[in-house]
C-alpha cells in the first residue's frame, strides 16, 4: 500500500466522525421518546415483585398527556390492567387492540454489563434493560405512535385500544386470560389484535400467527424396591427409564425434522425432560445400595396448532406412561388449544384474512420487510384472544437485532426503537381506517 492511501484515509477521518455524529443525532421529540422509554424501563416490573402500581401510574399519565381515555381494571388483587382508548368515528365497526404485558422476567445484575433497571444507553445507542425487548418497548412505541398520529390530526375510523396487562410471564391467568373473557373486553368489540412478537437478526420483521400450546407432563413410576445388587424386572427405575427412552425416541423423530430443514422448531412437538426425582435420601446424598420403589420425571411439552391434541394424549397414555408398566401421569394443559368454535388457535396469515392484508401492506408502506409468518415456539397472551375467535398477530418491530428475551444484557438500539414507532404509525392508521365490515 502506498502513502497515498494512508494519507487519503487520514483526510477522510473528519468526515467519518462528522457523519457518525450526524447519524446519531435525533430530533428533540425523538430524544424525548427515548427518554420516556428509559423511564418506563427503570420501573421495576420484573418478577417476583413487579411494581404494577408505578408502571400503571407512569403509563396513565403518558396516555393522558396524549389525550387517550384511561381505565384501570383489576382482575386479581394488586395486579392492575390499564386499558387506553381512542374512540373511532364509526362506533359500528369492530375495534383494534394493541396488547403489551407490563411484567418481565427477573434479571441477575451481576451477569450484566450495566444494571438491568438503569436503562443505560451506551455510545452505540443500545439501551440495556430487562424488558427492553420483552416487551416494554411495545407499550411506549404504541403510545408514541398514537402521540404522533394525534399530532398529525389523524382521525381513526375504528376505535383503537391499548391493553397493558400484568402476569404474562407467569402464564397470564390473572392478566390476559381473565381480561379476554371479561364483560369489559366484550364491550370493546375487538376485531383484531396485535401482541408481542420477537426480534429479528435480519432486516426482515418477524410475524407470528400462532403460539405453541404448553403442556406439563409428570410421569410417576412405581415398582418393587430391592437391594442395589439385585437384578430383577419391573423396578420403579426400570419402568421410568422405559418412559424416558420412548420419549427420547419421539423427541428425536421431531428434532430430526428440524435438523433436516423440513420443519421449523415451532412446527414440531417439542418434549424436553426438566426434572427427575428418585432415590432414597441419606445424610450424605442418596442411599446407594437400594433400588427405590418410586420415581418421577417431568417433561415440558409444546404443541403446534397443526397437531391433533387427542393423538398426543393417546400416545402418552399408551406409549409414554402405560399403566401396565406401573406408570401414572399428570398432564397439565396450560391454556386453550382450540377456540370457542373448535378451530385451532391460528390466525390465517394470508389473503383469506383481510386484517392480514392490511397489516402486511402497512408494514411494507413503512419501508419494512416481513419474513414468512411463523408459529411462535413459546407462548404469549395472544392465545387468549385467539381463543375468543379473534384474529391476533404477534409482532415486535425489531429488525437487525439479536434475540435477547429473558437473557442477560437484553438491549434495544435507540434507532430500532424509533423506527418501530414509525412502523406502528403506519400499521395503526391503516388498521383503524380499514373500511370493510368486521370479519
Ligand atoms: C407393578 O408394581 C407391583 C407392585 O410394586 C409389582 O409387583 C409388579 O411387578 C409391577 N409390574 C410392572 C409391570 O412393573
Ligand atoms: C390461508 O390460510 C389458512 C390457514 O392457515 C388456510 O386454511 C387457507 O387455505 C389459506 N388460504 C389461502 C387462500 O391461501
Ligand atoms: Zn413477552
PDB file of C-alpha atoms in Angstrom, residues 72-356:
ATOM      1  CA  UNK A  72     -57.690   0.750  35.288  1.00  0.00           C
ATOM      2  CA  UNK A  73     -59.098  -2.747  35.799  1.00  0.00           C
ATOM      3  CA  UNK A  74     -58.113  -5.268  38.430  1.00  0.00           C
ATOM      4  CA  UNK A  75     -58.988  -8.918  37.861  1.00  0.00           C
ATOM      5  CA  UNK A  76     -56.725 -10.065  40.698  1.00  0.00           C
ATOM      6  CA  UNK A  77     -55.739  -8.105  43.779  1.00  0.00           C
ATOM      7  CA  UNK A  78     -52.683  -5.913  43.250  1.00  0.00           C
ATOM      8  CA  UNK A  79     -52.440  -6.782  39.547  1.00  0.00           C
ATOM      9  CA  UNK A  80     -53.675  -3.751  37.647  1.00  0.00           C
ATOM     10  CA  UNK A  81     -54.513  -3.824  33.971  1.00  0.00           C
ATOM     11  CA  UNK A  82     -54.521  -0.497  32.168  1.00  0.00           C
ATOM     12  CA  UNK A  83     -56.851  -0.004  29.228  1.00  0.00           C
ATOM     13  CA  UNK A  84     -56.359   3.020  26.963  1.00  0.00           C
ATOM     14  CA  UNK A  85     -58.844   4.084  24.318  1.00  0.00           C
ATOM     15  CA  UNK A  86     -59.067   6.418  21.353  1.00  0.00           C
ATOM     16  CA  UNK A  87     -62.661   6.230  20.126  1.00  0.00           C
ATOM     17  CA  UNK A  88     -63.140   5.907  16.390  1.00  0.00           C
ATOM     18  CA  UNK A  89     -65.518   7.913  14.220  1.00  0.00           C
ATOM     19  CA  UNK A  90     -67.628   4.845  13.339  1.00  0.00           C
ATOM     20  CA  UNK A  91     -68.651   3.003  16.510  1.00  0.00           C
ATOM     21  CA  UNK A  92     -70.492   0.383  14.444  1.00  0.00           C
ATOM     22  CA  UNK A  93     -67.142  -1.084  13.343  1.00  0.00           C
ATOM     23  CA  UNK A  94     -65.138  -3.500  15.448  1.00  0.00           C
ATOM     24  CA  UNK A  95     -62.089  -2.032  17.174  1.00  0.00           C
ATOM     25  CA  UNK A  96     -58.402  -2.843  17.123  1.00  0.00           C
ATOM     26  CA  UNK A  97     -56.489  -3.748  20.264  1.00  0.00           C
ATOM     27  CA  UNK A  98     -52.746  -3.365  20.851  1.00  0.00           C
ATOM     28  CA  UNK A  99     -51.516  -5.507  23.728  1.00  0.00           C
ATOM     29  CA  UNK A 100     -48.332  -5.416  25.783  1.00  0.00           C
ATOM     30  CA  UNK A 101     -47.507  -7.028  29.113  1.00  0.00           C
ATOM     31  CA  UNK A 102     -46.122  -4.866  31.895  1.00  0.00           C
ATOM     32  CA  UNK A 103     -44.238  -7.582  33.759  1.00  0.00           C
ATOM     33  CA  UNK A 104     -40.903  -9.110  32.852  1.00  0.00           C
ATOM     34  CA  UNK A 105     -38.756 -11.985  33.986  1.00  0.00           C
ATOM     35  CA  UNK A 106     -36.139 -11.402  36.705  1.00  0.00           C
ATOM     36  CA  UNK A 107     -32.544 -10.381  35.976  1.00  0.00           C
ATOM     37  CA  UNK A 108     -29.242 -11.312  37.639  1.00  0.00           C
ATOM     38  CA  UNK A 109     -27.453  -7.936  37.928  1.00  0.00           C
ATOM     39  CA  UNK A 110     -24.002  -9.480  38.430  1.00  0.00           C
ATOM     40  CA  UNK A 111     -24.192 -11.042  34.954  1.00  0.00           C
ATOM     41  CA  UNK A 112     -24.999  -7.769  33.187  1.00  0.00           C
ATOM     42  CA  UNK A 113     -22.689  -5.158  31.639  1.00  0.00           C
ATOM     43  CA  UNK A 114     -24.985  -2.425  33.001  1.00  0.00           C
ATOM     44  CA  UNK A 115     -27.504  -2.619  35.862  1.00  0.00           C
ATOM     45  CA  UNK A 116     -30.680  -4.220  34.433  1.00  0.00           C
ATOM     46  CA  UNK A 117     -33.010  -1.485  35.706  1.00  0.00           C
ATOM     47  CA  UNK A 118     -30.864   1.540  34.905  1.00  0.00           C
ATOM     48  CA  UNK A 119     -31.723   1.605  31.179  1.00  0.00           C
ATOM     49  CA  UNK A 120     -28.193   2.783  30.339  1.00  0.00           C
ATOM     50  CA  UNK A 121     -27.816   3.972  26.741  1.00  0.00           C
ATOM     51  CA  UNK A 122     -24.288   3.306  25.530  1.00  0.00           C
ATOM     52  CA  UNK A 123     -22.283   5.132  22.867  1.00  0.00           C
ATOM     53  CA  UNK A 124     -23.692   2.811  20.196  1.00  0.00           C
ATOM     54  CA  UNK A 125     -27.252   3.726  21.202  1.00  0.00           C
ATOM     55  CA  UNK A 126     -28.003   0.391  22.830  1.00  0.00           C
ATOM     56  CA  UNK A 127     -30.421   0.712  25.732  1.00  0.00           C
ATOM     57  CA  UNK A 128     -29.756  -2.051  28.247  1.00  0.00           C
ATOM     58  CA  UNK A 129     -32.605  -3.143  30.499  1.00  0.00           C
ATOM     59  CA  UNK A 130     -34.716  -6.098  31.465  1.00  0.00           C
ATOM     60  CA  UNK A 131     -37.826  -5.729  29.358  1.00  0.00           C
ATOM     61  CA  UNK A 132     -36.137  -3.661  26.618  1.00  0.00           C
ATOM     62  CA  UNK A 133     -37.229  -6.268  24.038  1.00  0.00           C
ATOM     63  CA  UNK A 134     -39.750  -8.303  26.028  1.00  0.00           C
ATOM     64  CA  UNK A 135     -41.825  -6.296  25.816  1.00  0.00           C
ATOM     65  CA  UNK A 136     -41.768  -2.847  27.434  1.00  0.00           C
ATOM     66  CA  UNK A 137     -40.668  -1.332  24.121  1.00  0.00           C
ATOM     67  CA  UNK A 138     -44.135  -2.082  22.723  1.00  0.00           C
ATOM     68  CA  UNK A 139     -46.094  -0.101  25.302  1.00  0.00           C
ATOM     69  CA  UNK A 140     -44.010   3.016  24.672  1.00  0.00           C
ATOM     70  CA  UNK A 141     -43.960   2.528  20.893  1.00  0.00           C
ATOM     71  CA  UNK A 142     -47.769   2.175  20.802  1.00  0.00           C
ATOM     72  CA  UNK A 143     -48.119   5.333  22.902  1.00  0.00           C
ATOM     73  CA  UNK A 144     -45.609   7.337  20.899  1.00  0.00           C
ATOM     74  CA  UNK A 145     -47.157   6.238  17.602  1.00  0.00           C
ATOM     75  CA  UNK A 146     -50.542   7.402  18.917  1.00  0.00           C
ATOM     76  CA  UNK A 147     -48.954  10.660  20.088  1.00  0.00           C
ATOM     77  CA  UNK A 148     -47.560  11.248  16.585  1.00  0.00           C
ATOM     78  CA  UNK A 149     -50.890  10.348  14.936  1.00  0.00           C
ATOM     79  CA  UNK A 150     -52.739  12.758  17.258  1.00  0.00           C
ATOM     80  CA  UNK A 151     -50.216  15.469  16.448  1.00  0.00           C
ATOM     81  CA  UNK A 152     -50.849  14.848  12.742  1.00  0.00           C
ATOM     82  CA  UNK A 153     -54.617  15.287  13.349  1.00  0.00           C
ATOM     83  CA  UNK A 154     -55.330  11.700  12.373  1.00  0.00           C
ATOM     84  CA  UNK A 155     -58.938  10.575  12.923  1.00  0.00           C
ATOM     85  CA  UNK A 156     -59.398   6.815  13.388  1.00  0.00           C
ATOM     86  CA  UNK A 157     -62.471   5.190  11.884  1.00  0.00           C
ATOM     87  CA  UNK A 158     -62.277   2.175  14.189  1.00  0.00           C
ATOM     88  CA  UNK A 159     -61.646   2.657  17.882  1.00  0.00           C
ATOM     89  CA  UNK A 160     -58.086   1.977  18.977  1.00  0.00           C
ATOM     90  CA  UNK A 161     -57.488   0.330  22.349  1.00  0.00           C
ATOM     91  CA  UNK A 162     -54.242  -0.437  24.132  1.00  0.00           C
ATOM     92  CA  UNK A 163     -54.194  -3.046  26.903  1.00  0.00           C
ATOM     93  CA  UNK A 164     -51.248  -3.067  29.305  1.00  0.00           C
ATOM     94  CA  UNK A 165     -51.595  -6.287  31.199  1.00  0.00           C
ATOM     95  CA  UNK A 166     -50.000  -7.948  34.232  1.00  0.00           C
ATOM     96  CA  UNK A 167     -48.901 -11.530  34.737  1.00  0.00           C
ATOM     97  CA  UNK A 168     -47.894 -12.627  31.213  1.00  0.00           C
ATOM     98  CA  UNK A 169     -44.571 -14.048  32.313  1.00  0.00           C
ATOM     99  CA  UNK A 170     -46.273 -16.220  34.909  1.00  0.00           C
ATOM    100  CA  UNK A 171     -48.843 -17.613  32.495  1.00  0.00           C
ATOM    101  CA  UNK A 172     -51.379 -14.840  32.079  1.00  0.00           C
ATOM    102  CA  UNK A 173     -54.005 -16.385  34.357  1.00  0.00           C
ATOM    103  CA  UNK A 174     -54.579 -13.162  36.330  1.00  0.00           C
ATOM    104  CA  UNK A 175     -54.000 -10.908  33.346  1.00  0.00           C
ATOM    105  CA  UNK A 176     -54.934 -11.502  29.711  1.00  0.00           C
ATOM    106  CA  UNK A 177     -56.812 -14.749  30.435  1.00  0.00           C
ATOM    107  CA  UNK A 178     -59.300 -13.013  32.715  1.00  0.00           C
ATOM    108  CA  UNK A 179     -59.414  -9.872  30.580  1.00  0.00           C
ATOM    109  CA  UNK A 180     -60.254 -11.770  27.366  1.00  0.00           C
ATOM    110  CA  UNK A 181     -63.272 -13.420  28.964  1.00  0.00           C
ATOM    111  CA  UNK A 182     -64.471 -10.278  30.789  1.00  0.00           C
ATOM    112  CA  UNK A 183     -67.532  -8.102  30.216  1.00  0.00           C
ATOM    113  CA  UNK A 184     -65.173  -5.144  29.750  1.00  0.00           C
ATOM    114  CA  UNK A 185     -63.401  -6.930  26.902  1.00  0.00           C
ATOM    115  CA  UNK A 186     -66.653  -7.921  25.208  1.00  0.00           C
ATOM    116  CA  UNK A 187     -67.776  -4.292  25.346  1.00  0.00           C
ATOM    117  CA  UNK A 188     -64.733  -3.275  23.277  1.00  0.00           C
ATOM    118  CA  UNK A 189     -65.993  -5.308  20.279  1.00  0.00           C
ATOM    119  CA  UNK A 190     -62.431  -6.148  19.281  1.00  0.00           C
ATOM    120  CA  UNK A 191     -61.975  -7.216  15.661  1.00  0.00           C
ATOM    121  CA  UNK A 192     -58.211  -7.602  15.512  1.00  0.00           C
ATOM    122  CA  UNK A 193     -55.302  -7.742  17.980  1.00  0.00           C
ATOM    123  CA  UNK A 194     -51.598  -7.041  17.767  1.00  0.00           C
ATOM    124  CA  UNK A 195     -49.464  -8.566  20.520  1.00  0.00           C
ATOM    125  CA  UNK A 196     -45.760  -9.144  21.066  1.00  0.00           C
ATOM    126  CA  UNK A 197     -43.502 -10.972  18.627  1.00  0.00           C
ATOM    127  CA  UNK A 198     -39.735 -11.343  18.699  1.00  0.00           C
ATOM    128  CA  UNK A 199     -36.631  -9.539  17.498  1.00  0.00           C
ATOM    129  CA  UNK A 200     -35.165 -10.456  14.129  1.00  0.00           C
ATOM    130  CA  UNK A 201     -31.409 -10.681  13.474  1.00  0.00           C
ATOM    131  CA  UNK A 202     -32.028  -9.952   9.764  1.00  0.00           C
ATOM    132  CA  UNK A 203     -33.565  -6.877   8.184  1.00  0.00           C
ATOM    133  CA  UNK A 204     -36.964  -8.614   7.890  1.00  0.00           C
ATOM    134  CA  UNK A 205     -39.507  -8.203  10.678  1.00  0.00           C
ATOM    135  CA  UNK A 206     -40.915 -11.428  12.064  1.00  0.00           C
ATOM    136  CA  UNK A 207     -44.622 -12.040  12.487  1.00  0.00           C
ATOM    137  CA  UNK A 208     -46.341 -14.859  14.361  1.00  0.00           C
ATOM    138  CA  UNK A 209     -49.812 -16.223  13.577  1.00  0.00           C
ATOM    139  CA  UNK A 210     -49.987 -18.869  16.306  1.00  0.00           C
ATOM    140  CA  UNK A 211     -48.274 -19.944  19.520  1.00  0.00           C
ATOM    141  CA  UNK A 212     -47.407 -23.455  20.544  1.00  0.00           C
ATOM    142  CA  UNK A 213     -49.502 -24.703  23.405  1.00  0.00           C
ATOM    143  CA  UNK A 214     -47.579 -25.630  26.573  1.00  0.00           C
ATOM    144  CA  UNK A 215     -48.250 -28.865  28.444  1.00  0.00           C
ATOM    145  CA  UNK A 216     -46.550 -30.112  31.605  1.00  0.00           C
ATOM    146  CA  UNK A 217     -46.306 -33.858  31.890  1.00  0.00           C
ATOM    147  CA  UNK A 218     -45.255 -35.572  35.109  1.00  0.00           C
ATOM    148  CA  UNK A 219     -44.823 -39.342  34.912  1.00  0.00           C
ATOM    149  CA  UNK A 220     -44.608 -41.388  38.074  1.00  0.00           C
ATOM    150  CA  UNK A 221     -43.443 -44.998  38.086  1.00  0.00           C
ATOM    151  CA  UNK A 222     -43.683 -47.495  40.909  1.00  0.00           C
ATOM    152  CA  UNK A 223     -42.213 -50.966  41.305  1.00  0.00           C
ATOM    153  CA  UNK A 224     -40.742 -53.424  43.769  1.00  0.00           C
ATOM    154  CA  UNK A 225     -37.921 -51.951  45.855  1.00  0.00           C
ATOM    155  CA  UNK A 226     -34.839 -54.113  46.226  1.00  0.00           C
ATOM    156  CA  UNK A 227     -31.167 -54.371  47.133  1.00  0.00           C
ATOM    157  CA  UNK A 228     -28.884 -52.377  44.903  1.00  0.00           C
ATOM    158  CA  UNK A 229     -27.037 -55.503  43.893  1.00  0.00           C
ATOM    159  CA  UNK A 230     -30.064 -57.496  42.739  1.00  0.00           C
ATOM    160  CA  UNK A 231     -31.051 -57.874  39.093  1.00  0.00           C
ATOM    161  CA  UNK A 232     -34.840 -58.121  38.747  1.00  0.00           C
ATOM    162  CA  UNK A 233     -37.626 -56.958  36.461  1.00  0.00           C
ATOM    163  CA  UNK A 234     -40.217 -54.242  36.976  1.00  0.00           C
ATOM    164  CA  UNK A 235     -38.443 -51.931  39.404  1.00  0.00           C
ATOM    165  CA  UNK A 236     -39.670 -48.345  39.531  1.00  0.00           C
ATOM    166  CA  UNK A 237     -36.478 -47.027  37.976  1.00  0.00           C
ATOM    167  CA  UNK A 238     -36.604 -49.561  35.179  1.00  0.00           C
ATOM    168  CA  UNK A 239     -40.172 -48.567  34.389  1.00  0.00           C
ATOM    169  CA  UNK A 240     -39.298 -44.892  34.456  1.00  0.00           C
ATOM    170  CA  UNK A 241     -36.284 -45.435  32.220  1.00  0.00           C
ATOM    171  CA  UNK A 242     -38.591 -47.135  29.729  1.00  0.00           C
ATOM    172  CA  UNK A 243     -40.677 -43.990  29.655  1.00  0.00           C
ATOM    173  CA  UNK A 244     -37.603 -41.779  29.244  1.00  0.00           C
ATOM    174  CA  UNK A 245     -36.331 -43.938  26.361  1.00  0.00           C
ATOM    175  CA  UNK A 246     -39.635 -43.916  24.497  1.00  0.00           C
ATOM    176  CA  UNK A 247     -39.954 -40.158  24.927  1.00  0.00           C
ATOM    177  CA  UNK A 248     -36.340 -39.648  23.851  1.00  0.00           C
ATOM    178  CA  UNK A 249     -37.030 -41.555  20.599  1.00  0.00           C
ATOM    179  CA  UNK A 250     -40.115 -39.450  19.929  1.00  0.00           C
ATOM    180  CA  UNK A 251     -38.132 -36.296  20.667  1.00  0.00           C
ATOM    181  CA  UNK A 252     -35.502 -37.392  18.165  1.00  0.00           C
ATOM    182  CA  UNK A 253     -38.143 -38.022  15.480  1.00  0.00           C
ATOM    183  CA  UNK A 254     -39.332 -34.427  15.898  1.00  0.00           C
ATOM    184  CA  UNK A 255     -35.903 -32.845  16.208  1.00  0.00           C
ATOM    185  CA  UNK A 256     -34.650 -34.741  13.120  1.00  0.00           C
ATOM    186  CA  UNK A 257     -37.272 -32.955  11.022  1.00  0.00           C
ATOM    187  CA  UNK A 258     -35.909 -29.639  12.289  1.00  0.00           C
ATOM    188  CA  UNK A 259     -32.293 -30.643  11.638  1.00  0.00           C
ATOM    189  CA  UNK A 260     -33.208 -31.799   8.130  1.00  0.00           C
ATOM    190  CA  UNK A 261     -34.795 -28.418   7.461  1.00  0.00           C
ATOM    191  CA  UNK A 262     -38.234 -29.965   6.824  1.00  0.00           C
ATOM    192  CA  UNK A 263     -39.887 -28.084   9.673  1.00  0.00           C
ATOM    193  CA  UNK A 264     -39.182 -25.051  11.837  1.00  0.00           C
ATOM    194  CA  UNK A 265     -38.549 -25.563  15.545  1.00  0.00           C
ATOM    195  CA  UNK A 266     -42.004 -24.203  16.299  1.00  0.00           C
ATOM    196  CA  UNK A 267     -43.712 -26.554  13.813  1.00  0.00           C
ATOM    197  CA  UNK A 268     -42.843 -29.762  15.663  1.00  0.00           C
ATOM    198  CA  UNK A 269     -43.871 -31.101  19.060  1.00  0.00           C
ATOM    199  CA  UNK A 270     -41.063 -30.379  21.486  1.00  0.00           C
ATOM    200  CA  UNK A 271     -40.630 -32.532  24.557  1.00  0.00           C
ATOM    201  CA  UNK A 272     -37.785 -31.995  26.995  1.00  0.00           C
ATOM    202  CA  UNK A 273     -37.116 -33.623  30.370  1.00  0.00           C
ATOM    203  CA  UNK A 274     -36.940 -30.918  33.041  1.00  0.00           C
ATOM    204  CA  UNK A 275     -36.622 -32.917  36.259  1.00  0.00           C
ATOM    205  CA  UNK A 276     -36.061 -36.416  37.558  1.00  0.00           C
ATOM    206  CA  UNK A 277     -36.967 -37.260  41.126  1.00  0.00           C
ATOM    207  CA  UNK A 278     -35.918 -40.600  42.547  1.00  0.00           C
ATOM    208  CA  UNK A 279     -33.777 -42.250  45.152  1.00  0.00           C
ATOM    209  CA  UNK A 280     -33.794 -42.625  48.912  1.00  0.00           C
ATOM    210  CA  UNK A 281     -32.094 -39.646  50.580  1.00  0.00           C
ATOM    211  CA  UNK A 282     -29.317 -40.229  53.109  1.00  0.00           C
ATOM    212  CA  UNK A 283     -27.290 -37.699  55.165  1.00  0.00           C
ATOM    213  CA  UNK A 284     -24.528 -37.808  52.558  1.00  0.00           C
ATOM    214  CA  UNK A 285     -26.710 -37.798  49.436  1.00  0.00           C
ATOM    215  CA  UNK A 286     -28.587 -40.928  48.452  1.00  0.00           C
ATOM    216  CA  UNK A 287     -28.698 -44.486  49.681  1.00  0.00           C
ATOM    217  CA  UNK A 288     -26.644 -46.311  47.061  1.00  0.00           C
ATOM    218  CA  UNK A 289     -27.385 -49.958  47.781  1.00  0.00           C
ATOM    219  CA  UNK A 290     -31.134 -49.688  47.364  1.00  0.00           C
ATOM    220  CA  UNK A 291     -33.390 -49.556  44.309  1.00  0.00           C
ATOM    221  CA  UNK A 292     -36.291 -47.183  45.088  1.00  0.00           C
ATOM    222  CA  UNK A 293     -39.993 -48.054  44.864  1.00  0.00           C
ATOM    223  CA  UNK A 294     -40.958 -44.749  43.246  1.00  0.00           C
ATOM    224  CA  UNK A 295     -39.504 -42.483  40.593  1.00  0.00           C
ATOM    225  CA  UNK A 296     -40.748 -39.422  38.747  1.00  0.00           C
ATOM    226  CA  UNK A 297     -39.828 -37.478  35.638  1.00  0.00           C
ATOM    227  CA  UNK A 298     -41.200 -34.157  34.388  1.00  0.00           C
ATOM    228  CA  UNK A 299     -41.396 -33.042  30.755  1.00  0.00           C
ATOM    229  CA  UNK A 300     -42.070 -29.699  29.140  1.00  0.00           C
ATOM    230  CA  UNK A 301     -44.187 -30.415  26.047  1.00  0.00           C
ATOM    231  CA  UNK A 302     -45.167 -27.858  23.374  1.00  0.00           C
ATOM    232  CA  UNK A 303     -47.753 -28.491  20.670  1.00  0.00           C
ATOM    233  CA  UNK A 304     -48.093 -26.516  17.456  1.00  0.00           C
ATOM    234  CA  UNK A 305     -51.712 -25.793  16.462  1.00  0.00           C
ATOM    235  CA  UNK A 306     -51.316 -28.118  13.475  1.00  0.00           C
ATOM    236  CA  UNK A 307     -51.229 -31.303  15.572  1.00  0.00           C
ATOM    237  CA  UNK A 308     -54.206 -33.165  16.973  1.00  0.00           C
ATOM    238  CA  UNK A 309     -54.006 -32.993  20.780  1.00  0.00           C
ATOM    239  CA  UNK A 310     -56.074 -36.194  21.087  1.00  0.00           C
ATOM    240  CA  UNK A 311     -53.408 -38.169  19.238  1.00  0.00           C
ATOM    241  CA  UNK A 312     -50.735 -36.938  21.628  1.00  0.00           C
ATOM    242  CA  UNK A 313     -52.900 -37.662  24.658  1.00  0.00           C
ATOM    243  CA  UNK A 314     -53.355 -41.236  23.325  1.00  0.00           C
ATOM    244  CA  UNK A 315     -49.617 -41.598  22.755  1.00  0.00           C
ATOM    245  CA  UNK A 316     -48.876 -40.543  26.331  1.00  0.00           C
ATOM    246  CA  UNK A 317     -51.461 -42.952  27.670  1.00  0.00           C
ATOM    247  CA  UNK A 318     -50.427 -45.954  25.611  1.00  0.00           C
ATOM    248  CA  UNK A 319     -46.723 -45.486  24.936  1.00  0.00           C
ATOM    249  CA  UNK A 320     -45.083 -42.940  27.231  1.00  0.00           C
ATOM    250  CA  UNK A 321     -46.702 -43.820  30.553  1.00  0.00           C
ATOM    251  CA  UNK A 322     -48.630 -47.093  30.165  1.00  0.00           C
ATOM    252  CA  UNK A 323     -50.492 -48.226  33.276  1.00  0.00           C
ATOM    253  CA  UNK A 324     -49.414 -51.832  32.595  1.00  0.00           C
ATOM    254  CA  UNK A 325     -45.838 -50.711  33.278  1.00  0.00           C
ATOM    255  CA  UNK A 326     -46.956 -49.303  36.650  1.00  0.00           C
ATOM    256  CA  UNK A 327     -46.897 -45.730  35.481  1.00  0.00           C
ATOM    257  CA  UNK A 328     -49.344 -42.977  36.227  1.00  0.00           C
ATOM    258  CA  UNK A 329     -49.143 -39.459  34.929  1.00  0.00           C
ATOM    259  CA  UNK A 330     -50.398 -35.973  35.465  1.00  0.00           C
ATOM    260  CA  UNK A 331     -50.946 -33.881  32.371  1.00  0.00           C
ATOM    261  CA  UNK A 332     -51.399 -30.145  32.885  1.00  0.00           C
ATOM    262  CA  UNK A 333     -52.585 -28.460  29.719  1.00  0.00           C
ATOM    263  CA  UNK A 334     -51.784 -24.815  30.218  1.00  0.00           C
ATOM    264  CA  UNK A 335     -54.177 -22.654  28.325  1.00  0.00           C
ATOM    265  CA  UNK A 336     -56.528 -23.213  25.456  1.00  0.00           C
ATOM    266  CA  UNK A 337     -55.809 -25.370  22.422  1.00  0.00           C
ATOM    267  CA  UNK A 338     -58.959 -24.670  20.366  1.00  0.00           C
ATOM    268  CA  UNK A 339     -61.074 -21.537  20.030  1.00  0.00           C
ATOM    269  CA  UNK A 340     -64.692 -21.236  21.140  1.00  0.00           C
ATOM    270  CA  UNK A 341     -65.810 -22.546  17.739  1.00  0.00           C
ATOM    271  CA  UNK A 342     -63.480 -25.574  17.986  1.00  0.00           C
ATOM    272  CA  UNK A 343     -60.935 -24.260  15.495  1.00  0.00           C
ATOM    273  CA  UNK A 344     -57.137 -24.455  16.037  1.00  0.00           C
ATOM    274  CA  UNK A 345     -55.694 -21.326  17.641  1.00  0.00           C
ATOM    275  CA  UNK A 346     -54.107 -19.942  14.486  1.00  0.00           C
ATOM    276  CA  UNK A 347     -54.794 -16.659  12.718  1.00  0.00           C
ATOM    277  CA  UNK A 348     -54.762 -17.081   8.934  1.00  0.00           C
ATOM    278  CA  UNK A 349     -51.735 -15.175   7.644  1.00  0.00           C
ATOM    279  CA  UNK A 350     -52.758 -14.925   4.004  1.00  0.00           C
ATOM    280  CA  UNK A 351     -55.199 -13.103   1.747  1.00  0.00           C
ATOM    281  CA  UNK A 352     -58.133 -15.055   3.196  1.00  0.00           C
ATOM    282  CA  UNK A 353     -57.802 -12.748   6.202  1.00  0.00           C
ATOM    283  CA  UNK A 354     -58.375  -9.072   5.266  1.00  0.00           C
ATOM    284  CA  UNK A 355     -56.728  -7.905   8.507  1.00  0.00           C
ATOM    285  CA  UNK A 356     -53.586  -9.715   7.416  1.00  0.00           C
TER     286      UNK A 356
END
